[in-house]
mmCIF file of C-alpha atoms in Angstrom:
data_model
loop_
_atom_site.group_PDB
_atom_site.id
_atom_site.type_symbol
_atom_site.label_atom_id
_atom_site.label_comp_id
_atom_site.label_asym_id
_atom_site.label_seq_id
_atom_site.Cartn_x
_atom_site.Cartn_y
_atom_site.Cartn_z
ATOM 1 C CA UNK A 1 24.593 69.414 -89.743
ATOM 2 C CA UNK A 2 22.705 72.601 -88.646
ATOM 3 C CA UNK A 3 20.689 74.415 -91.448
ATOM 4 C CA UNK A 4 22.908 77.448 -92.724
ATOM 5 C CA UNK A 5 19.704 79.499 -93.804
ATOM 6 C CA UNK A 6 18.278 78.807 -90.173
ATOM 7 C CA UNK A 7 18.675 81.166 -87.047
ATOM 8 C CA UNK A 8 20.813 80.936 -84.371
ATOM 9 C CA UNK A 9 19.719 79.538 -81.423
ATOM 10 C CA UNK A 10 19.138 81.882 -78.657
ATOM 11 C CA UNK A 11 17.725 80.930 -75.722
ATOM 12 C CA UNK A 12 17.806 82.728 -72.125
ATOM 13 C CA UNK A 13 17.143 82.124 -68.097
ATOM 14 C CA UNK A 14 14.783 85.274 -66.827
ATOM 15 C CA UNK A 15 14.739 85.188 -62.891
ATOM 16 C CA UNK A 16 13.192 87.914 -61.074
ATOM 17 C CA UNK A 17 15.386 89.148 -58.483
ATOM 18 C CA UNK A 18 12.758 88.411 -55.469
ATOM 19 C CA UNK A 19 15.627 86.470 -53.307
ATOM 20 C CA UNK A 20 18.284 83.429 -53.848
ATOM 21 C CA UNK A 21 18.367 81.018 -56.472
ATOM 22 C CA UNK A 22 16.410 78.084 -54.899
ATOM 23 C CA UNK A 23 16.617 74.401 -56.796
ATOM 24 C CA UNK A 24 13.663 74.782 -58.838
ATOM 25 C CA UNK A 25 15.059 77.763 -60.346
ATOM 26 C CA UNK A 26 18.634 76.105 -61.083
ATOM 27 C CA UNK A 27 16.338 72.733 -62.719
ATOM 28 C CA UNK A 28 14.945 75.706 -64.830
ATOM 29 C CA UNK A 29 18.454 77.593 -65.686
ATOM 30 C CA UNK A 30 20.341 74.142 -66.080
ATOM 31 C CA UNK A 31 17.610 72.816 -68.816
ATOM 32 C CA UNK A 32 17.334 76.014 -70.648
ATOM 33 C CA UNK A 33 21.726 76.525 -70.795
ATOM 34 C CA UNK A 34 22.137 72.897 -72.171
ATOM 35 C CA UNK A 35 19.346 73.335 -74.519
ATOM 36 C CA UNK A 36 20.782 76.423 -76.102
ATOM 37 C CA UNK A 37 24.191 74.817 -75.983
ATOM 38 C CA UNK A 38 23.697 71.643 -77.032
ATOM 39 C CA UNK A 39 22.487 73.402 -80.606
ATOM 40 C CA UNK A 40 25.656 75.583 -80.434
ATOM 41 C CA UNK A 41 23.690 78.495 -79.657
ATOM 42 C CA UNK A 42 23.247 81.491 -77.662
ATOM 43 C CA UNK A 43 22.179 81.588 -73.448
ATOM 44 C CA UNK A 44 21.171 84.740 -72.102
ATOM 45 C CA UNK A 45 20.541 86.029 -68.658
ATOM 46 C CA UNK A 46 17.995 88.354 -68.111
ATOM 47 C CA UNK A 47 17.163 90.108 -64.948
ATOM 48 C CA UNK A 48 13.721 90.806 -64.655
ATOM 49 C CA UNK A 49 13.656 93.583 -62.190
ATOM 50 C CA UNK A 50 10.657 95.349 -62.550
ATOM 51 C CA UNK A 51 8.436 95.223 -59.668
ATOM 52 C CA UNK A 52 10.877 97.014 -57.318
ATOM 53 C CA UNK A 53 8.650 96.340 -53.732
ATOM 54 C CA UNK A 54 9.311 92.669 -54.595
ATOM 55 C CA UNK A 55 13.093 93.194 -54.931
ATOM 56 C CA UNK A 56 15.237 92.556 -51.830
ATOM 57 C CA UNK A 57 18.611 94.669 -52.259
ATOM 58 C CA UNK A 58 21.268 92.177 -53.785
ATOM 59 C CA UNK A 59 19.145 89.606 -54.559
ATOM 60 C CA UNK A 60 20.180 90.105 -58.052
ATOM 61 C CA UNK A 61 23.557 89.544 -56.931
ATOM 62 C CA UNK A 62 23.265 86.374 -54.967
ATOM 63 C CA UNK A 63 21.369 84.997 -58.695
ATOM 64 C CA UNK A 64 24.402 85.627 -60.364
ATOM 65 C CA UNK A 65 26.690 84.591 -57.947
ATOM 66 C CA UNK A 66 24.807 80.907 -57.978
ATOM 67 C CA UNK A 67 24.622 80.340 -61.349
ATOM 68 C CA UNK A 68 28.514 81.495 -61.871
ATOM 69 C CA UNK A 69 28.992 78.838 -58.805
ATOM 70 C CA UNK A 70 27.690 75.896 -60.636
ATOM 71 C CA UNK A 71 29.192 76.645 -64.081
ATOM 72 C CA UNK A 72 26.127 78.136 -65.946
ATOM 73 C CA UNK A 73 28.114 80.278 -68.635
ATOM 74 C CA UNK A 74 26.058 82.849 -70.383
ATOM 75 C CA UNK A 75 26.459 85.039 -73.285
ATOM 76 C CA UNK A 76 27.217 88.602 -73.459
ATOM 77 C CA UNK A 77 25.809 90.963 -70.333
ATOM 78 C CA UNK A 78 22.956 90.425 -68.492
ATOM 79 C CA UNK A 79 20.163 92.925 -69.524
ATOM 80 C CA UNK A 80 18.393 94.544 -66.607
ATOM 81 C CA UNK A 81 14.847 94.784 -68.090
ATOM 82 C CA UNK A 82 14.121 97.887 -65.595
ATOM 83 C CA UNK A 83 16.961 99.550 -68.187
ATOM 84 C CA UNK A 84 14.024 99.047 -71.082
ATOM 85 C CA UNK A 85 11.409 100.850 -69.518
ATOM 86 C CA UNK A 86 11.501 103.864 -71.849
ATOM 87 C CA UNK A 87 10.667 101.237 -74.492
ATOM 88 C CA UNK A 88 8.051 99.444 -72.600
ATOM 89 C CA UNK A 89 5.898 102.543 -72.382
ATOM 90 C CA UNK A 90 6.258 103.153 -76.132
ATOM 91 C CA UNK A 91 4.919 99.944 -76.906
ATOM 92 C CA UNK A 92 1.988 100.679 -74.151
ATOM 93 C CA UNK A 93 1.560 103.766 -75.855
ATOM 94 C CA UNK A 94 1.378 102.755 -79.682
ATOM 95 C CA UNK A 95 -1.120 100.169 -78.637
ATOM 96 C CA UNK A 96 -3.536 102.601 -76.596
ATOM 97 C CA UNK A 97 -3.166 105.307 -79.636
ATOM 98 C CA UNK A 98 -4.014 101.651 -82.051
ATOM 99 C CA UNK A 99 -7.122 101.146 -79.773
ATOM 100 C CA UNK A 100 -5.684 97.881 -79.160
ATOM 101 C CA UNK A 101 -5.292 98.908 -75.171
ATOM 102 C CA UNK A 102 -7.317 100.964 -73.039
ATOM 103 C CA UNK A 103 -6.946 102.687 -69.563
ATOM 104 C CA UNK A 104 -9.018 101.004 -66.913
ATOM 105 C CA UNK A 105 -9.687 102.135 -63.326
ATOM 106 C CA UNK A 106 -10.912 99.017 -61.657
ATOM 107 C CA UNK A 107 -10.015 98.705 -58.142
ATOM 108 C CA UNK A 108 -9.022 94.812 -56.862
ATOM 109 C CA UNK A 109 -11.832 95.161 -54.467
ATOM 110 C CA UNK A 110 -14.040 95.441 -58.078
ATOM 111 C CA UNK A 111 -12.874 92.492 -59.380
ATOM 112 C CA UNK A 112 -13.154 90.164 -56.411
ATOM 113 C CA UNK A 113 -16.514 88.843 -57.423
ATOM 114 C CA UNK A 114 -15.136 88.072 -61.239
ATOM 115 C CA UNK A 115 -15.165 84.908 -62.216
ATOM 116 C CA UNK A 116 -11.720 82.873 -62.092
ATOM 117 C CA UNK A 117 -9.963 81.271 -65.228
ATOM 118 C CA UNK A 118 -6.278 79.801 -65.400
ATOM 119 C CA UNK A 119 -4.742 83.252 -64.143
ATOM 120 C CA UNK A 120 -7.109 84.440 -61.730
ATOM 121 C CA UNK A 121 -9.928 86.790 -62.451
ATOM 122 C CA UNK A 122 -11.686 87.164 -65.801
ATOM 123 C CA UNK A 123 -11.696 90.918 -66.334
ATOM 124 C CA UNK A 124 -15.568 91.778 -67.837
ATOM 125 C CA UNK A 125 -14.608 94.706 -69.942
ATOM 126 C CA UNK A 126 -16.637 97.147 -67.976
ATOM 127 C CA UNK A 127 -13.672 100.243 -68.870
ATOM 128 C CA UNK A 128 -13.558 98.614 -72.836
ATOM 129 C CA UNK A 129 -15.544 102.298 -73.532
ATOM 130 C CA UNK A 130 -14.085 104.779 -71.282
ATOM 131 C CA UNK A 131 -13.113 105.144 -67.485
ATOM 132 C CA UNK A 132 -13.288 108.474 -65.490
ATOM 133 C CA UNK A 133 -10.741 107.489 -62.656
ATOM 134 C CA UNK A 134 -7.934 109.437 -61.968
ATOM 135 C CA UNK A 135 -5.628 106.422 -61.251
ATOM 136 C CA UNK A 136 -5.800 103.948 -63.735
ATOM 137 C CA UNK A 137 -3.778 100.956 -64.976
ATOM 138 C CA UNK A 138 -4.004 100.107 -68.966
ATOM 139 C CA UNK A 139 -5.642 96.610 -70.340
ATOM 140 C CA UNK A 140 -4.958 95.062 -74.020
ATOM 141 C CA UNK A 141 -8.075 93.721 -75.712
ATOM 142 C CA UNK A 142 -8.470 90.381 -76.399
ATOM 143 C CA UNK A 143 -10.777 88.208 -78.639
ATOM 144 C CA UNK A 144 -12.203 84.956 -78.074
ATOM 145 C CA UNK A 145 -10.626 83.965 -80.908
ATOM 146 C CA UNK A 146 -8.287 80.356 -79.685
ATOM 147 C CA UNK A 147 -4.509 81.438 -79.275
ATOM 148 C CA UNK A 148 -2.527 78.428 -79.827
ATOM 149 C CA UNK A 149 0.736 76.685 -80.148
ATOM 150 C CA UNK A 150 2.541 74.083 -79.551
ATOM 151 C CA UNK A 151 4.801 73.531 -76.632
ATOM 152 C CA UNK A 152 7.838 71.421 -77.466
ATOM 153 C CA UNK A 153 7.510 69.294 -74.250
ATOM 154 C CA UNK A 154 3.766 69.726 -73.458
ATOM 155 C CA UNK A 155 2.005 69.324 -77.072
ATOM 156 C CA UNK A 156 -0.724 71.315 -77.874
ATOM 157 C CA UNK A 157 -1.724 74.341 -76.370
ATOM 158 C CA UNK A 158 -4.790 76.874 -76.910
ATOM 159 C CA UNK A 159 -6.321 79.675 -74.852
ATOM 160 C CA UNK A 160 -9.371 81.577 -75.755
ATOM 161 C CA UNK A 161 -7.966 84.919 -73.770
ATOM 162 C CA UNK A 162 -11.454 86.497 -73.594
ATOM 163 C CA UNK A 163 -13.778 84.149 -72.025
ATOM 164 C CA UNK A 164 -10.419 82.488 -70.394
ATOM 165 C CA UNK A 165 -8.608 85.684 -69.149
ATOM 166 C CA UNK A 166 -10.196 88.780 -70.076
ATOM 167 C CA UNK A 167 -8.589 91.912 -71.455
ATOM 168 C CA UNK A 168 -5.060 91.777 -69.229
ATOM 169 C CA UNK A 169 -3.172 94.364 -67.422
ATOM 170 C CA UNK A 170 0.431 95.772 -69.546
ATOM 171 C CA UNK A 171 1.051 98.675 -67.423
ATOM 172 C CA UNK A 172 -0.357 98.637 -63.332
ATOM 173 C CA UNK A 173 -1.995 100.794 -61.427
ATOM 174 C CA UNK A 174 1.480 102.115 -59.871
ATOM 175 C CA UNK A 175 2.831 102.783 -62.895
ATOM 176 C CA UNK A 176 4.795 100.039 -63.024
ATOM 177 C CA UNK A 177 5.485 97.726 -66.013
ATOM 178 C CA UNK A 178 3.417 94.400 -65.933
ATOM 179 C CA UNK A 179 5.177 91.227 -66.650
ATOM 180 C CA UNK A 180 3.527 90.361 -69.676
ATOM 181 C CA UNK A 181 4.414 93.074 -71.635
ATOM 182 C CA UNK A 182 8.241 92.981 -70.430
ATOM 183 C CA UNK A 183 8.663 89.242 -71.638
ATOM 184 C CA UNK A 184 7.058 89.815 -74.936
ATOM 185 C CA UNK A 185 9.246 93.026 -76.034
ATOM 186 C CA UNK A 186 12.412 91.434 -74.557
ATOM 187 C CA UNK A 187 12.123 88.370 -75.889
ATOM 188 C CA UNK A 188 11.668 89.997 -79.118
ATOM 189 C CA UNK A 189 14.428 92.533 -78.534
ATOM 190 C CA UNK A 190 16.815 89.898 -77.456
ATOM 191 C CA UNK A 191 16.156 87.971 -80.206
ATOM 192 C CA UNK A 192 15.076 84.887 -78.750
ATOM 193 C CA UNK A 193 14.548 81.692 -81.103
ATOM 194 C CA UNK A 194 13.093 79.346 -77.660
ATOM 195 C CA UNK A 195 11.849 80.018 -74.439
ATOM 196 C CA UNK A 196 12.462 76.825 -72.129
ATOM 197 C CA UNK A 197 11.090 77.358 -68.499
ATOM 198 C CA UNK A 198 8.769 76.334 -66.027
ATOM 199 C CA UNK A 199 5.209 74.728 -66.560
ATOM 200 C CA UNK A 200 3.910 77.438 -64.057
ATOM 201 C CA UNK A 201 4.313 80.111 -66.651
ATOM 202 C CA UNK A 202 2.439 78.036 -69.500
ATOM 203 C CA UNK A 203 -1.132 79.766 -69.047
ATOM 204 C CA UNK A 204 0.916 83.162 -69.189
ATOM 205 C CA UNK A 205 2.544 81.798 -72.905
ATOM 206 C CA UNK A 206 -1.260 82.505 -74.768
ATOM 207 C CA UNK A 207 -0.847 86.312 -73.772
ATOM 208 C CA UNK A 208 2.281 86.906 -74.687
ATOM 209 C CA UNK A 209 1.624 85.613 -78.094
ATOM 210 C CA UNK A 210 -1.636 88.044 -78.408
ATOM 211 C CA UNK A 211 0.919 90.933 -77.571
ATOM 212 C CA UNK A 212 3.845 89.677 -80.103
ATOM 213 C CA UNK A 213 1.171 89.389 -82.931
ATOM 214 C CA UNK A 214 -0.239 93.144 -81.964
ATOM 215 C CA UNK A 215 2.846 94.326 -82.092
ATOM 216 C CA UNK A 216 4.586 92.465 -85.272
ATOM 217 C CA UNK A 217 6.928 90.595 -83.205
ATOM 218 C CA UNK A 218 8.265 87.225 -83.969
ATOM 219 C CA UNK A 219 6.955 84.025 -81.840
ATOM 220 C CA UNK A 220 9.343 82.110 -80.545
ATOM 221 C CA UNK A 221 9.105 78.356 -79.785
ATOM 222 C CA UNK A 222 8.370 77.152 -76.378
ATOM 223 C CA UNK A 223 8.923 74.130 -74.252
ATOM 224 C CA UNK A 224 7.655 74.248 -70.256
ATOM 225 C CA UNK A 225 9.156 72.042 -67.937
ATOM 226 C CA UNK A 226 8.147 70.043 -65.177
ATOM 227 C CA UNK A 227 8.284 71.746 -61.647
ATOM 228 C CA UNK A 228 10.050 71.035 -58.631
ATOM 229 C CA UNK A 229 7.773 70.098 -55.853
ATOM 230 C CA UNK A 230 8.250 69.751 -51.960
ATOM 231 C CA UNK A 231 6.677 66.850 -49.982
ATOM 232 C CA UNK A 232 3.568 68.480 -49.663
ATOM 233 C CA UNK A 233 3.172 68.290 -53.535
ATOM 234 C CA UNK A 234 3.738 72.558 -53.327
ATOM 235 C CA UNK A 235 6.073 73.895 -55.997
ATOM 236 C CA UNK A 236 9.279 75.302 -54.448
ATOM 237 C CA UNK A 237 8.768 78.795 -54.815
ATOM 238 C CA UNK A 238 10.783 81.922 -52.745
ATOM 239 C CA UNK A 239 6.822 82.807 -51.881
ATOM 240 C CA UNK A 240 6.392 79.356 -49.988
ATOM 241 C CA UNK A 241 10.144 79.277 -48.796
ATOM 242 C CA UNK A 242 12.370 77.667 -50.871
ATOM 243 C CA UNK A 243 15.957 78.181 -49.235
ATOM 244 C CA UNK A 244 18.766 78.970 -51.796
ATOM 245 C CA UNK A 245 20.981 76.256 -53.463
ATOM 246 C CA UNK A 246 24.353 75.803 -51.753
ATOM 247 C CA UNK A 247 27.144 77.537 -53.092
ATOM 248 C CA UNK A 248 30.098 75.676 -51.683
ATOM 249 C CA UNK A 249 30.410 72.341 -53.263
ATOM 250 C CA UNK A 250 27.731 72.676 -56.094
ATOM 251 C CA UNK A 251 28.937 69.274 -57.774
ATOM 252 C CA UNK A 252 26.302 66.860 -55.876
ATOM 253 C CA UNK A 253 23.511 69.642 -56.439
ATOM 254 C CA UNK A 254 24.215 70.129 -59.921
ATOM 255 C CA UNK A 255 23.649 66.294 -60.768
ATOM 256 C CA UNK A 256 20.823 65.838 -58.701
ATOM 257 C CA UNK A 257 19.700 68.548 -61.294
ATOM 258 C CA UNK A 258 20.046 66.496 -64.040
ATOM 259 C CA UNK A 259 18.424 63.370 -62.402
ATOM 260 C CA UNK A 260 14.953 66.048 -61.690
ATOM 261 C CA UNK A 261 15.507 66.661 -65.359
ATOM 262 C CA UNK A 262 15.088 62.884 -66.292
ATOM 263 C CA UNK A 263 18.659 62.992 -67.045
ATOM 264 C CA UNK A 264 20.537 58.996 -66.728
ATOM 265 C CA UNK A 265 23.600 60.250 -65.369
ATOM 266 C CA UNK A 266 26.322 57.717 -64.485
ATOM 267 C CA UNK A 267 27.503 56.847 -61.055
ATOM 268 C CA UNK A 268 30.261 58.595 -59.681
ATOM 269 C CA UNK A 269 29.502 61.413 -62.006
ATOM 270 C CA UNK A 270 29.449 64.254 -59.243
ATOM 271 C CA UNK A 271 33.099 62.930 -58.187
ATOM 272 C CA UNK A 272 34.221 64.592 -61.398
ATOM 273 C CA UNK A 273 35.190 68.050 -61.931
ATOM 274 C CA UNK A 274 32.322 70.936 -62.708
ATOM 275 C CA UNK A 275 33.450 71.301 -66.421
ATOM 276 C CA UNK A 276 33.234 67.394 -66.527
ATOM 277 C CA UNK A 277 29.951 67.293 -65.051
ATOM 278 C CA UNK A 278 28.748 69.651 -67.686
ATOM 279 C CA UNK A 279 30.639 68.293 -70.553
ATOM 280 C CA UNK A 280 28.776 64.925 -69.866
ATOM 281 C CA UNK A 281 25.638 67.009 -69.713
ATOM 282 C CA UNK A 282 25.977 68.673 -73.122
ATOM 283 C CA UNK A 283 26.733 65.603 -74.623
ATOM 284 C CA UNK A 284 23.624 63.530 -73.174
ATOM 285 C CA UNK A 285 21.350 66.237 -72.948
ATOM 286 C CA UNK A 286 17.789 64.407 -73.811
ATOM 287 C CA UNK A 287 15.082 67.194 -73.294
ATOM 288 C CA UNK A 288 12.669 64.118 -74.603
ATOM 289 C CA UNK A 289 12.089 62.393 -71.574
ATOM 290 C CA UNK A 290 10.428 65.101 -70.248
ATOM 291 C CA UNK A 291 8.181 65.436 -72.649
ATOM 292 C CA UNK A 292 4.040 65.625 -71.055
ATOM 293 C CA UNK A 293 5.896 65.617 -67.498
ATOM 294 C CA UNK A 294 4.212 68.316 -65.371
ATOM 295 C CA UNK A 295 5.906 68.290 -61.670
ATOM 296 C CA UNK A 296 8.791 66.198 -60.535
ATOM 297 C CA UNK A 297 10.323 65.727 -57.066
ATOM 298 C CA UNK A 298 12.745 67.978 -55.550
ATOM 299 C CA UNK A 299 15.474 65.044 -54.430
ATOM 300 C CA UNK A 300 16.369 67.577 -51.681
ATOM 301 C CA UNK A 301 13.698 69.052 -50.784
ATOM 302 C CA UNK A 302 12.285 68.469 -47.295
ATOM 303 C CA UNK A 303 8.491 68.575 -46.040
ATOM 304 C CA UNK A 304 9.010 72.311 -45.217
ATOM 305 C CA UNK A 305 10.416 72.864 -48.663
ATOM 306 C CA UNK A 306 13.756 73.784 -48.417
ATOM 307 C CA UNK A 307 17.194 71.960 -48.316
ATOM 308 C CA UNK A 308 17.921 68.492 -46.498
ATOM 309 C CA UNK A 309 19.933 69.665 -43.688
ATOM 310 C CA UNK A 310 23.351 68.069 -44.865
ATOM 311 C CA UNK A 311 22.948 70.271 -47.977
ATOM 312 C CA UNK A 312 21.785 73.574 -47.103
ATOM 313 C CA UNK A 313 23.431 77.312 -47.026
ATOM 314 C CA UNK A 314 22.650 80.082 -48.502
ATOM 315 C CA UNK A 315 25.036 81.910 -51.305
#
C-alpha cells in the first residue's frame, strides 16, 4: 500500500524538438511512462524548445504525434518550456544580484585550449571578478565541494563541479536560455518527484543539483538508463542520424522496446492489441534489471544507425 503522507509520483519525458522521435528516444519515454504509472502516478510531457536554430518547424509535432501512436498517455498539457522564459531570467537574475552567477565574455575560441572534464571544457574562472565585454553570456559559481547522489539504476554518483566542470553557462551568449537552468526550474515547477532518462545526461545531473540547492528547490530522485546504440557502438542520436520510429503498425516496435529495456516479454505479445501490450507492461514493469547497465543494443538499428529496412518510415 502506497504511503498516504508520501508525494505523488510525478515523473515526465523532456524531448527537445530537434527532429522525429527516433528509438532511443521512445526506450527513454516508454521506461519513464511505466515507471510513473506503475506507482499510480503522474507522466508529463515537456517540450524543451529553447534553442530555436536547433528546432526544425513541426518537429514538435511529429514528437507528439509518435508517442500518441504507440499509446504513451500523458497527464495534463504539455508545457512548452520557451513559455517559461520570463521566469528563467528571474532566476538568472536573483542569482547574479546573490553573487552566486556572474557575466562572462569568453569567446569559444578562448576556451579551446581549457582543459576537458566529463562535459567538455573546464571553464578557469578568468571573468569570476569582472568582464568588460559588451556581449556576454552569465556563469554560476561552483565549489569543489563533491555534489553527489545516488542514481536509482546507476548507484553512486559524485562530481566535484569546479575542478570537474568549472563555473557553467545558465544564460548564452545569444541570449538564449541554457539547458541547465531550464531543467532545474521546470523540474521544480512541475513538481517532479523522479527524473528517469538517458545515461548520456548523467554528468549533466551534478549541475542541476548545484542550481536546485542555490535556488531552494527540491531534488528529485534520479535513475539513468542504458542507451541505445547502433552497430558501430554510437548512440542513436538525431545528430548522428537516427531515422524516426514508424508510425503505422507501432505494436512490433513497441515490444522490441521493452526487450532493450530488459523487459521478458512473452511470445506472441506484439500480436495483441496496443492497450494489451501496455497493460502487460504496467504489470511486469521491472526497472531492476537494468540496474549498472550503461548501453544496450538497438534490435533495429542498422550499421548506419537507423531503421532495418522492413521497419522504417518516418511519422
Amino acid at each position: 500500500m502506497a504511503n498516504p503522507a508520501a508525494p505523488r509520483y510525478v515523473g515526465r519525458f523532456a524531448p527537445s524538438p530537434t527532429g522525429a522521435l527516433h528509438f532511443g528516444s521512445l526506450m527513454a519515454a516508454v521506461a519513464s511512462c511505466l515507471q510513473a504509472k506503475s506507482q499510480n502516478g503522474l507522466w508529463l510531457v515537456r517540450m524543451e524548445d529553447i534553442d530555436p536554430p536547433r528546432e526544425p518547424p513541426g518537429a514538435d509535432t511529429l514528437i507528439l504525434r509518435a508517442l500518441e501512436a504507440y499509446g504513451l498517455a500523458w497527464d495534463g498539457r504539455v508545457l512548452y518550456q520557451s513559455t517559461q522564459d520570463q521566469w528563467h531570467r528571474e532566476l538568472i537574475d536573483r542569482l547574479v544580484a546573490e553573487g552566486s552567477a556572474y557575466p562572462c565574455g569568453c569567446s569559444r575560441n578562448e576556451l579551446a585550449g581549457a582543459a576537458r572534464g566529463p562535459l567538455g571544457p573546464i571553464y578557469a574562472g578568468t571573468c569570476r571578478s569582472g568582464s568588460t565585454a559588451s556581449r556576454t553570456a552569465i556563469r554560476l559559481r561552483t565549489t569543489d565541494e563533491p555534489v553527489g547522489y545516488e542514481d536509482l539504476l546507476q548507484g553512486p554518483q559524485s562530481q566535484r563541479l569546479e575542478s570537474e566542470s568549472g563555473d557553467f553557462v545558465i544564460r548564452r551568449r545569444d541570449g538564449l536560455i541554457a539547458y541547465q537552468l531550464a531543467v532545474a526550474a521546470d523540474d521544480s515547477a512541475q513538481g517532479i518527484t523522479e527524473v528517469m532518462r538517458g545515461i548520456d545526461l548523467m554528468d549533466s545531473t551534478p549541475r542541476q543539483l548545484h542550481l536546485q540547492r542555490l535556488l531552494g528547490f527540491a531534488t528529485p530522485q534520479y535513475a539513468h538508463l542504458p542507451v541505445a546504440v547502433d552497430a558501430r557502438g554510437r548512440k542513436l542520436s538525431k545528430s548522428t542520424g537516427a531515422r524516426a520510429v514508424p508510425i503505422g503498425e507501432p505494436r512490433p516496435v513497441l515490444v522490441r522496446a521493452l526487450q532493450a529495456l530488459g523487459q521478458a516479454t512473452p511470445a506472441g505479445l506484439a500480436d495483441g492489441s496496443l492497450d494489451s501490450i501496455w497493460s502487460w507492461a504496467r504489470e511486469h514493469w521491472t526497472p531492476a534489471v537494468l540496474v549498472s547497465q550503461r548501453c544496450v543494443p538497438c534490435p533495429l538499428a542498422t550499421a548506419e544507425n537507423g531503421l532495418s529496412s522492413s521497419g522504417s518510415s518516418s511519422p
